[in-house]
Amino acid sequence: NFLLTQPHSVSASPGKTVTISCTRSSGSVGNNYVQWYQQRPGSVPTIVIYEDDRRPSGVPDRFSGSIDSSSNSASLTISGLKTEDEADYYCQSYDTSVWVFGGGTRLTVL
Amino acid sequence: EVQLLESGGGLVQPGGSLRLSCAASGFTFNNFAMHWVRQAPGRGLEWVSGITATTSTTQYADSVKGRFIISRDNSKNTLYLQMNTLRAEDTAVYYCAKLRALVYFDYWGQGTLVTVSS
């Protein structure tokens, strides 16, 4: 199995742009789609990016996803930060009948 | 509207058993794989187990393999998780989640809390 490693926390001011990374420990990040979930305090996780870079309907285009094969990582970028974006963000991928979540990143909008 | 409603959580002693249920509605249940994901207090998300739509092929995280059993009853639109030989580290909110395109979880239930303590 593989691990997905995320920074424990990131912070930025309203209106700014922040990027959260998710590095896959083994196997190629490009071989299996990466998803991103947002979990606000006391709430259920909701998906904000699926299949590397696709946004579900209802998710603002301030949210974008990408993968980088050279660093074997995926990234979630949130632009034009709003206070409502303050939440925990989890990346997720899968391989050979195992679904894996990253440890989560706490985003603080100062 | 897709709805997933978990039940069956509670306080159980170490070594005990518990069965969780997840009642699904708003979609064709037997067309989708279903999974359980848990979250220990103050911790991150951990995938627990999954089951395919019709063949009921099952998958388990190493942390629960041999102790938990996932099943489904497509006639009742219900997902189950039988949890045996429970340990303190199994304490968590357990979410059922619908799997989309065999890849990602597009709908989640509100969760049910399982506490393993003496």
PDB file of C-alpha atoms in Angstrom:
ATOM      1  CA  ASN A   1       0.000   0.000   0.000  1.00  0.00           C
ATOM      2  CA  PHE A   2       0.973   3.626  -0.318  1.00  0.00           C
ATOM      3  CA  LEU A   3       0.690   6.756   1.801  1.00  0.00           C
ATOM      4  CA  LEU A   4      -0.503  10.234   0.902  1.00  0.00           C
ATOM      5  CA  THR A   5       1.355  12.960   2.792  1.00  0.00           C
ATOM      6  CA  GLN A   6      -0.091  16.423   3.290  1.00  0.00           C
ATOM      7  CA  PRO A   7       1.170  19.425   5.256  1.00  0.00           C
ATOM      8  CA  HIS A   8      -0.439  19.595   8.658  1.00  0.00           C
ATOM      9  CA  SER A   9      -1.590  23.174   8.219  1.00  0.00           C
ATOM     10  CA  VAL A  10      -1.531  26.157   5.902  1.00  0.00           C
ATOM     11  CA  SER A  11      -2.767  29.688   6.319  1.00  0.00           C
ATOM     12  CA  ALA A  12      -3.403  32.714   4.158  1.00  0.00           C
ATOM     13  CA  SER A  13      -5.350  35.952   4.161  1.00  0.00           C
ATOM     14  CA  PRO A  14      -8.714  36.529   2.521  1.00  0.00           C
ATOM     15  CA  GLY A  15      -8.411  37.161  -1.188  1.00  0.00           C
ATOM     16  CA  LYS A  16      -5.083  35.363  -1.455  1.00  0.00           C
ATOM     17  CA  THR A  17      -4.240  32.048  -3.083  1.00  0.00           C
ATOM     18  CA  VAL A  18      -3.174  28.915  -1.244  1.00  0.00           C
ATOM     19  CA  THR A  19      -1.944  25.549  -2.500  1.00  0.00           C
ATOM     20  CA  ILE A  20      -2.118  22.295  -0.556  1.00  0.00           C
ATOM     21  CA  SER A  21       0.121  19.440  -1.636  1.00  0.00           C
ATOM     22  CA  CYS A  22      -0.426  15.687  -1.444  1.00  0.00           C
ATOM     23  CA  THR A  23       2.572  13.462  -2.101  1.00  0.00           C
ATOM     24  CA  ARG A  24       2.224   9.785  -2.932  1.00  0.00           C
ATOM     25  CA  SER A  25       4.831   7.569  -1.274  1.00  0.00           C
ATOM     26  CA  SER A  26       4.995   4.777  -3.830  1.00  0.00           C
ATOM     27  CA  GLY A  27       3.508   4.073  -7.189  1.00  0.00           C
ATOM     28  CA  SER A  28       2.826   6.839  -9.688  1.00  0.00           C
ATOM     29  CA  VAL A  29       0.381   9.587  -8.799  1.00  0.00           C
ATOM     30  CA  GLY A  30      -0.665   9.590 -12.436  1.00  0.00           C
ATOM     31  CA  ASN A  31      -1.806   5.975 -12.371  1.00  0.00           C
ATOM     32  CA  ASN A  32      -4.847   6.564 -10.162  1.00  0.00           C
ATOM     33  CA  TYR A  33      -7.092   9.589  -9.854  1.00  0.00           C
ATOM     34  CA  VAL A  34      -6.735  11.931  -6.883  1.00  0.00           C
ATOM     35  CA  GLN A  35      -9.701  13.513  -5.142  1.00  0.00           C
ATOM     36  CA  TRP A  36      -9.984  16.344  -2.605  1.00  0.00           C
ATOM     37  CA  TYR A  37     -12.561  16.665   0.179  1.00  0.00           C
ATOM     38  CA  GLN A  38     -13.433  19.638   2.332  1.00  0.00           C
ATOM     39  CA  GLN A  39     -14.577  19.123   5.918  1.00  0.00           C
ATOM     40  CA  ARG A  40     -15.741  22.155   7.805  1.00  0.00           C
ATOM     41  CA  PRO A  41     -15.801  21.910  11.627  1.00  0.00           C
ATOM     42  CA  GLY A  42     -18.601  19.676  12.803  1.00  0.00           C
ATOM     43  CA  SER A  43     -19.625  18.765   9.260  1.00  0.00           C
ATOM     44  CA  VAL A  44     -19.472  15.811   6.927  1.00  0.00           C
ATOM     45  CA  PRO A  45     -16.761  15.719   4.230  1.00  0.00           C
ATOM     46  CA  THR A  46     -17.806  16.958   0.811  1.00  0.00           C
ATOM     47  CA  ILE A  47     -15.931  16.483  -2.418  1.00  0.00           C
ATOM     48  CA  VAL A  48     -14.446  19.576  -4.074  1.00  0.00           C
ATOM     49  CA  ILE A  49     -12.209  17.991  -6.745  1.00  0.00           C
ATOM     50  CA  TYR A  50     -12.465  14.557  -8.355  1.00  0.00           C
ATOM     51  CA  GLU A  51     -10.448  12.745 -10.994  1.00  0.00           C
ATOM     52  CA  ASP A  52      -7.433  15.009 -10.437  1.00  0.00           C
ATOM     53  CA  ASP A  53      -8.897  18.275 -11.692  1.00  0.00           C
ATOM     54  CA  ARG A  54     -12.642  18.077 -12.135  1.00  0.00           C
ATOM     55  CA  ARG A  55     -15.036  20.166 -10.072  1.00  0.00           C
ATOM     56  CA  PRO A  56     -18.459  18.880  -9.028  1.00  0.00           C
ATOM     57  CA  SER A  57     -21.365  21.153  -9.829  1.00  0.00           C
ATOM     58  CA  GLY A  58     -21.786  23.726  -7.123  1.00  0.00           C
ATOM     59  CA  VAL A  59     -18.091  23.980  -6.275  1.00  0.00           C
ATOM     60  CA  PRO A  60     -16.780  27.442  -7.197  1.00  0.00           C
ATOM     61  CA  ASP A  61     -14.106  27.709  -9.861  1.00  0.00           C
ATOM     62  CA  ARG A  62     -11.815  29.199  -7.203  1.00  0.00           C
ATOM     63  CA  PHE A  63     -11.015  25.552  -6.448  1.00  0.00           C
ATOM     64  CA  SER A  64      -8.691  23.725  -8.829  1.00  0.00           C
ATOM     65  CA  GLY A  65      -6.703  20.507  -8.797  1.00  0.00           C
ATOM     66  CA  SER A  66      -3.609  19.298 -10.567  1.00  0.00           C
ATOM     67  CA  ILE A  67      -1.030  16.537 -10.503  1.00  0.00           C
ATOM     68  CA  ASP A  68       2.731  16.711 -10.993  1.00  0.00           C
ATOM     69  CA  SER A  69       4.418  13.500 -12.031  1.00  0.00           C
ATOM     70  CA  SER A  70       7.887  14.898 -11.391  1.00  0.00           C
ATOM     71  CA  SER A  71       7.189  15.284  -7.676  1.00  0.00           C
ATOM     72  CA  ASN A  72       4.672  12.432  -7.608  1.00  0.00           C
ATOM     73  CA  SER A  73       2.173  14.727  -5.997  1.00  0.00           C
ATOM     74  CA  ALA A  74      -1.223  16.314  -6.402  1.00  0.00           C
ATOM     75  CA  SER A  75      -2.208  19.831  -5.446  1.00  0.00           C
ATOM     76  CA  LEU A  76      -5.359  21.670  -4.483  1.00  0.00           C
ATOM     77  CA  THR A  77      -5.299  25.399  -5.185  1.00  0.00           C
ATOM     78  CA  ILE A  78      -7.858  27.793  -3.771  1.00  0.00           C
ATOM     79  CA  SER A  79      -7.795  31.315  -5.102  1.00  0.00           C
ATOM     80  CA  GLY A  80      -9.616  34.390  -3.841  1.00  0.00           C
ATOM     81  CA  LEU A  81      -9.760  32.902  -0.361  1.00  0.00           C
ATOM     82  CA  LYS A  82     -12.901  33.453   1.681  1.00  0.00           C
ATOM     83  CA  THR A  83     -13.412  32.905   5.386  1.00  0.00           C
ATOM     84  CA  GLU A  84     -15.876  30.123   4.517  1.00  0.00           C
ATOM     85  CA  ASP A  85     -12.982  28.158   2.980  1.00  0.00           C
ATOM     86  CA  GLU A  86     -11.523  27.613   6.441  1.00  0.00           C
ATOM     87  CA  ALA A  87     -11.704  23.843   6.867  1.00  0.00           C
ATOM     88  CA  ASP A  88      -9.761  20.591   6.811  1.00  0.00           C
ATOM     89  CA  TYR A  89      -8.878  19.308   3.357  1.00  0.00           C
ATOM     90  CA  TYR A  90      -8.115  15.675   2.559  1.00  0.00           C
ATOM     91  CA  CYS A  91      -6.686  14.156  -0.584  1.00  0.00           C
ATOM     92  CA  GLN A  92      -7.689  10.615  -1.516  1.00  0.00           C
ATOM     93  CA  SER A  93      -6.619   8.045  -4.061  1.00  0.00           C
ATOM     94  CA  TYR A  94      -6.794   4.303  -4.495  1.00  0.00           C
ATOM     95  CA  ASP A  95      -4.874   1.307  -5.826  1.00  0.00           C
ATOM     96  CA  THR A  96      -5.544  -2.410  -5.974  1.00  0.00           C
ATOM     97  CA  SER A  97      -8.753  -2.399  -3.921  1.00  0.00           C
ATOM     98  CA  VAL A  98      -7.408  -0.046  -1.273  1.00  0.00           C
ATOM     99  CA  TRP A  99      -8.663   3.500  -0.853  1.00  0.00           C
ATOM    100  CA  VAL A 100      -6.269   5.879   0.892  1.00  0.00           C
ATOM    101  CA  PHE A 101      -6.762   9.297   2.462  1.00  0.00           C
ATOM    102  CA  GLY A 102      -4.058  11.791   3.219  1.00  0.00           C
ATOM    103  CA  GLY A 103      -3.674  12.917   6.811  1.00  0.00           C
ATOM    104  CA  GLY A 104      -5.497  16.176   6.169  1.00  0.00           C
ATOM    105  CA  THR A 105      -4.493  19.831   6.053  1.00  0.00           C
ATOM    106  CA  ARG A 106      -6.056  22.484   8.267  1.00  0.00           C
ATOM    107  CA  LEU A 107      -6.594  25.665   6.249  1.00  0.00           C
ATOM    108  CA  THR A 108      -6.802  28.816   8.293  1.00  0.00           C
ATOM    109  CA  VAL A 109      -8.012  31.990   6.620  1.00  0.00           C
ATOM    110  CA  LEU A 110      -6.572  34.759   8.732  1.00  0.00           C
TER     111      LEU A 110
ATOM    112  CA  GLU B   1     -32.105  13.539  -3.217  1.00  0.00           C
ATOM    113  CA  VAL B   2     -29.479  11.048  -2.094  1.00  0.00           C
ATOM    114  CA  GLN B   3     -29.702  10.218   1.587  1.00  0.00           C
ATOM    115  CA  LEU B   4     -27.526   7.921   3.667  1.00  0.00           C
ATOM    116  CA  LEU B   5     -28.567   7.352   7.261  1.00  0.00           C
ATOM    117  CA  GLU B   6     -26.298   5.426   9.597  1.00  0.00           C
ATOM    118  CA  SER B   7     -27.421   3.807  12.824  1.00  0.00           C
ATOM    119  CA  GLY B   8     -26.208   1.297  15.378  1.00  0.00           C
ATOM    120  CA  GLY B   9     -23.390   3.210  17.012  1.00  0.00           C
ATOM    121  CA  GLY B  10     -22.914   3.360  20.753  1.00  0.00           C
ATOM    122  CA  LEU B  11     -20.714   2.441  23.700  1.00  0.00           C
ATOM    123  CA  VAL B  12     -19.221  -1.050  23.725  1.00  0.00           C
ATOM    124  CA  GLN B  13     -16.577  -2.697  25.862  1.00  0.00           C
ATOM    125  CA  PRO B  14     -13.233  -3.803  24.436  1.00  0.00           C
ATOM    126  CA  GLY B  15     -13.628  -7.217  22.825  1.00  0.00           C
ATOM    127  CA  GLY B  16     -17.300  -6.608  22.157  1.00  0.00           C
ATOM    128  CA  SER B  17     -19.296  -6.455  18.936  1.00  0.00           C
ATOM    129  CA  LEU B  18     -21.539  -3.954  17.212  1.00  0.00           C
ATOM    130  CA  ARG B  19     -23.398  -3.866  13.910  1.00  0.00           C
ATOM    131  CA  LEU B  20     -23.802  -0.635  11.999  1.00  0.00           C
ATOM    132  CA  SER B  21     -26.452  -0.068   9.362  1.00  0.00           C
ATOM    133  CA  CYS B  22     -26.742   2.511   6.596  1.00  0.00           C
ATOM    134  CA  ALA B  23     -30.126   3.051   4.977  1.00  0.00           C
ATOM    135  CA  ALA B  24     -29.845   4.491   1.482  1.00  0.00           C
ATOM    136  CA  SER B  25     -32.392   6.346  -0.603  1.00  0.00           C
ATOM    137  CA  GLY B  26     -32.598   8.659  -3.587  1.00  0.00           C
ATOM    138  CA  PHE B  27     -30.527   6.522  -5.965  1.00  0.00           C
ATOM    139  CA  THR B  28     -30.463   3.017  -7.406  1.00  0.00           C
ATOM    140  CA  PHE B  29     -28.655   1.323  -4.552  1.00  0.00           C
ATOM    141  CA  ASN B  30     -27.742  -1.869  -6.391  1.00  0.00           C
ATOM    142  CA  ASN B  31     -25.881   0.097  -9.059  1.00  0.00           C
ATOM    143  CA  PHE B  32     -23.188   1.413  -6.747  1.00  0.00           C
ATOM    144  CA  ALA B  33     -20.406   0.135  -4.542  1.00  0.00           C
ATOM    145  CA  MET B  34     -20.666   1.313  -0.962  1.00  0.00           C
ATOM    146  CA  HIS B  35     -17.996   1.942   1.629  1.00  0.00           C
ATOM    147  CA  TRP B  36     -17.363   2.724   5.281  1.00  0.00           C
ATOM    148  CA  VAL B  37     -14.958   5.488   6.300  1.00  0.00           C
ATOM    149  CA  ARG B  38     -14.183   6.375   9.905  1.00  0.00           C
ATOM    150  CA  GLN B  39     -12.791   9.360  11.758  1.00  0.00           C
ATOM    151  CA  ALA B  40     -11.364   9.057  15.250  1.00  0.00           C
ATOM    152  CA  PRO B  41     -11.949  12.064  17.533  1.00  0.00           C
ATOM    153  CA  GLY B  42      -9.769  14.941  16.394  1.00  0.00           C
ATOM    154  CA  ARG B  43      -8.132  12.811  13.708  1.00  0.00           C
ATOM    155  CA  GLY B  44      -8.293  12.387   9.954  1.00  0.00           C
ATOM    156  CA  LEU B  45     -10.343  10.210   7.666  1.00  0.00           C
ATOM    157  CA  GLU B  46      -9.539   6.501   7.432  1.00  0.00           C
ATOM    158  CA  TRP B  47     -10.990   4.168   4.830  1.00  0.00           C
ATOM    159  CA  VAL B  48     -12.364   1.038   6.494  1.00  0.00           C
ATOM    160  CA  SER B  49     -14.125  -1.228   4.019  1.00  0.00           C
ATOM    161  CA  GLY B  50     -15.976  -1.422   0.729  1.00  0.00           C
ATOM    162  CA  ILE B  51     -18.358  -3.739  -1.110  1.00  0.00           C
ATOM    163  CA  THR B  52     -19.215  -3.932  -4.776  1.00  0.00           C
ATOM    164  CA  ALA B  53     -22.713  -3.316  -6.098  1.00  0.00           C
ATOM    165  CA  THR B  54     -23.980  -6.750  -7.069  1.00  0.00           C
ATOM    166  CA  THR B  55     -21.255  -9.356  -6.683  1.00  0.00           C
ATOM    167  CA  SER B  56     -20.658  -8.245  -3.093  1.00  0.00           C
ATOM    168  CA  THR B  57     -16.911  -8.515  -3.440  1.00  0.00           C
ATOM    169  CA  THR B  58     -15.435  -6.986  -0.304  1.00  0.00           C
ATOM    170  CA  GLN B  59     -12.327  -4.972   0.545  1.00  0.00           C
ATOM    171  CA  TYR B  60     -10.886  -4.155   3.969  1.00  0.00           C
ATOM    172  CA  ALA B  61      -8.207  -1.955   5.475  1.00  0.00           C
ATOM    173  CA  ASP B  62      -5.465  -3.938   7.194  1.00  0.00           C
ATOM    174  CA  SER B  63      -6.474  -2.397  10.529  1.00  0.00           C
ATOM    175  CA  VAL B  64      -9.864  -4.147  10.481  1.00  0.00           C
ATOM    176  CA  LYS B  65      -9.242  -7.218   8.342  1.00  0.00           C
ATOM    177  CA  GLY B  66     -10.407 -10.374  10.103  1.00  0.00           C
ATOM    178  CA  ARG B  67     -12.494  -8.430  12.640  1.00  0.00           C
ATOM    179  CA  PHE B  68     -15.013  -6.447  10.556  1.00  0.00           C
ATOM    180  CA  ILE B  69     -17.440  -7.776   7.966  1.00  0.00           C
ATOM    181  CA  ILE B  70     -19.160  -5.561   5.412  1.00  0.00           C
ATOM    182  CA  SER B  71     -22.357  -6.692   3.733  1.00  0.00           C
ATOM    183  CA  ARG B  72     -25.370  -5.297   1.932  1.00  0.00           C
ATOM    184  CA  ASP B  73     -29.004  -6.157   1.321  1.00  0.00           C
ATOM    185  CA  ASN B  74     -29.994  -4.685  -2.013  1.00  0.00           C
ATOM    186  CA  SER B  75     -33.653  -5.603  -1.427  1.00  0.00           C
ATOM    187  CA  LYS B  76     -33.617  -3.297   1.610  1.00  0.00           C
ATOM    188  CA  ASN B  77     -31.236  -0.645   0.214  1.00  0.00           C
ATOM    189  CA  THR B  78     -29.109  -1.127   3.302  1.00  0.00           C
ATOM    190  CA  LEU B  79     -25.385  -1.420   3.971  1.00  0.00           C
ATOM    191  CA  TYR B  80     -24.006  -3.092   7.091  1.00  0.00           C
ATOM    192  CA  LEU B  81     -20.774  -3.278   9.028  1.00  0.00           C
ATOM    193  CA  GLN B  82     -20.401  -6.060  11.583  1.00  0.00           C
ATOM    194  CA  MET B  83     -17.623  -5.086  13.959  1.00  0.00           C
ATOM    195  CA  ASN B  84     -16.150  -7.804  16.194  1.00  0.00           C
ATOM    196  CA  THR B  85     -13.311  -7.908  18.709  1.00  0.00           C
ATOM    197  CA  LEU B  86     -13.499  -4.154  19.070  1.00  0.00           C
ATOM    198  CA  ARG B  87     -10.520  -2.215  20.374  1.00  0.00           C
ATOM    199  CA  ALA B  88     -10.149   1.244  21.897  1.00  0.00           C
ATOM    200  CA  GLU B  89      -8.547   2.417  18.659  1.00  0.00           C
ATOM    201  CA  ASP B  90     -11.761   1.600  16.774  1.00  0.00           C
ATOM    202  CA  THR B  91     -13.427   4.524  18.559  1.00  0.00           C
ATOM    203  CA  ALA B  92     -14.568   6.863  15.793  1.00  0.00           C
ATOM    204  CA  VAL B  93     -17.426   8.328  13.856  1.00  0.00           C
ATOM    205  CA  TYR B  94     -18.285   5.822  11.139  1.00  0.00           C
ATOM    206  CA  TYR B  95     -19.566   7.218   7.849  1.00  0.00           C
ATOM    207  CA  CYS B  96     -21.118   5.252   5.036  1.00  0.00           C
ATOM    208  CA  ALA B  97     -20.267   6.631   1.638  1.00  0.00           C
ATOM    209  CA  LYS B  98     -21.428   6.010  -1.904  1.00  0.00           C
ATOM    210  CA  LEU B  99     -18.635   5.271  -4.358  1.00  0.00           C
ATOM    211  CA  ARG B 100     -18.784   6.909  -7.767  1.00  0.00           C
ATOM    212  CA  ALA B 101     -16.956   5.608 -10.831  1.00  0.00           C
ATOM    213  CA  LEU B 102     -15.095   3.152  -8.559  1.00  0.00           C
ATOM    214  CA  VAL B 103     -12.904   6.071  -7.550  1.00  0.00           C
ATOM    215  CA  TYR B 104     -14.391   8.677  -5.242  1.00  0.00           C
ATOM    216  CA  PHE B 105     -16.996   9.160  -2.547  1.00  0.00           C
ATOM    217  CA  ASP B 106     -19.681  11.492  -3.819  1.00  0.00           C
ATOM    218  CA  TYR B 107     -22.188  11.208  -0.954  1.00  0.00           C
ATOM    219  CA  TRP B 108     -21.638  10.673   2.754  1.00  0.00           C
ATOM    220  CA  GLY B 109     -23.969   9.962   5.628  1.00  0.00           C
ATOM    221  CA  GLN B 110     -23.996  12.021   8.801  1.00  0.00           C
ATOM    222  CA  GLY B 111     -22.059   9.346  10.664  1.00  0.00           C
ATOM    223  CA  THR B 112     -22.616   7.251  13.772  1.00  0.00           C
ATOM    224  CA  LEU B 113     -20.302   7.361  16.777  1.00  0.00           C
ATOM    225  CA  VAL B 114     -18.767   4.154  18.082  1.00  0.00           C
ATOM    226  CA  THR B 115     -17.020   4.345  21.436  1.00  0.00           C
ATOM    227  CA  VAL B 116     -15.005   1.388  22.669  1.00  0.00           C
ATOM    228  CA  SER B 117     -14.291   1.757  26.357  1.00  0.00           C
ATOM    229  CA  SER B 118     -14.621  -0.110  29.613  1.00  0.00           C
TER     230      SER B 118
END
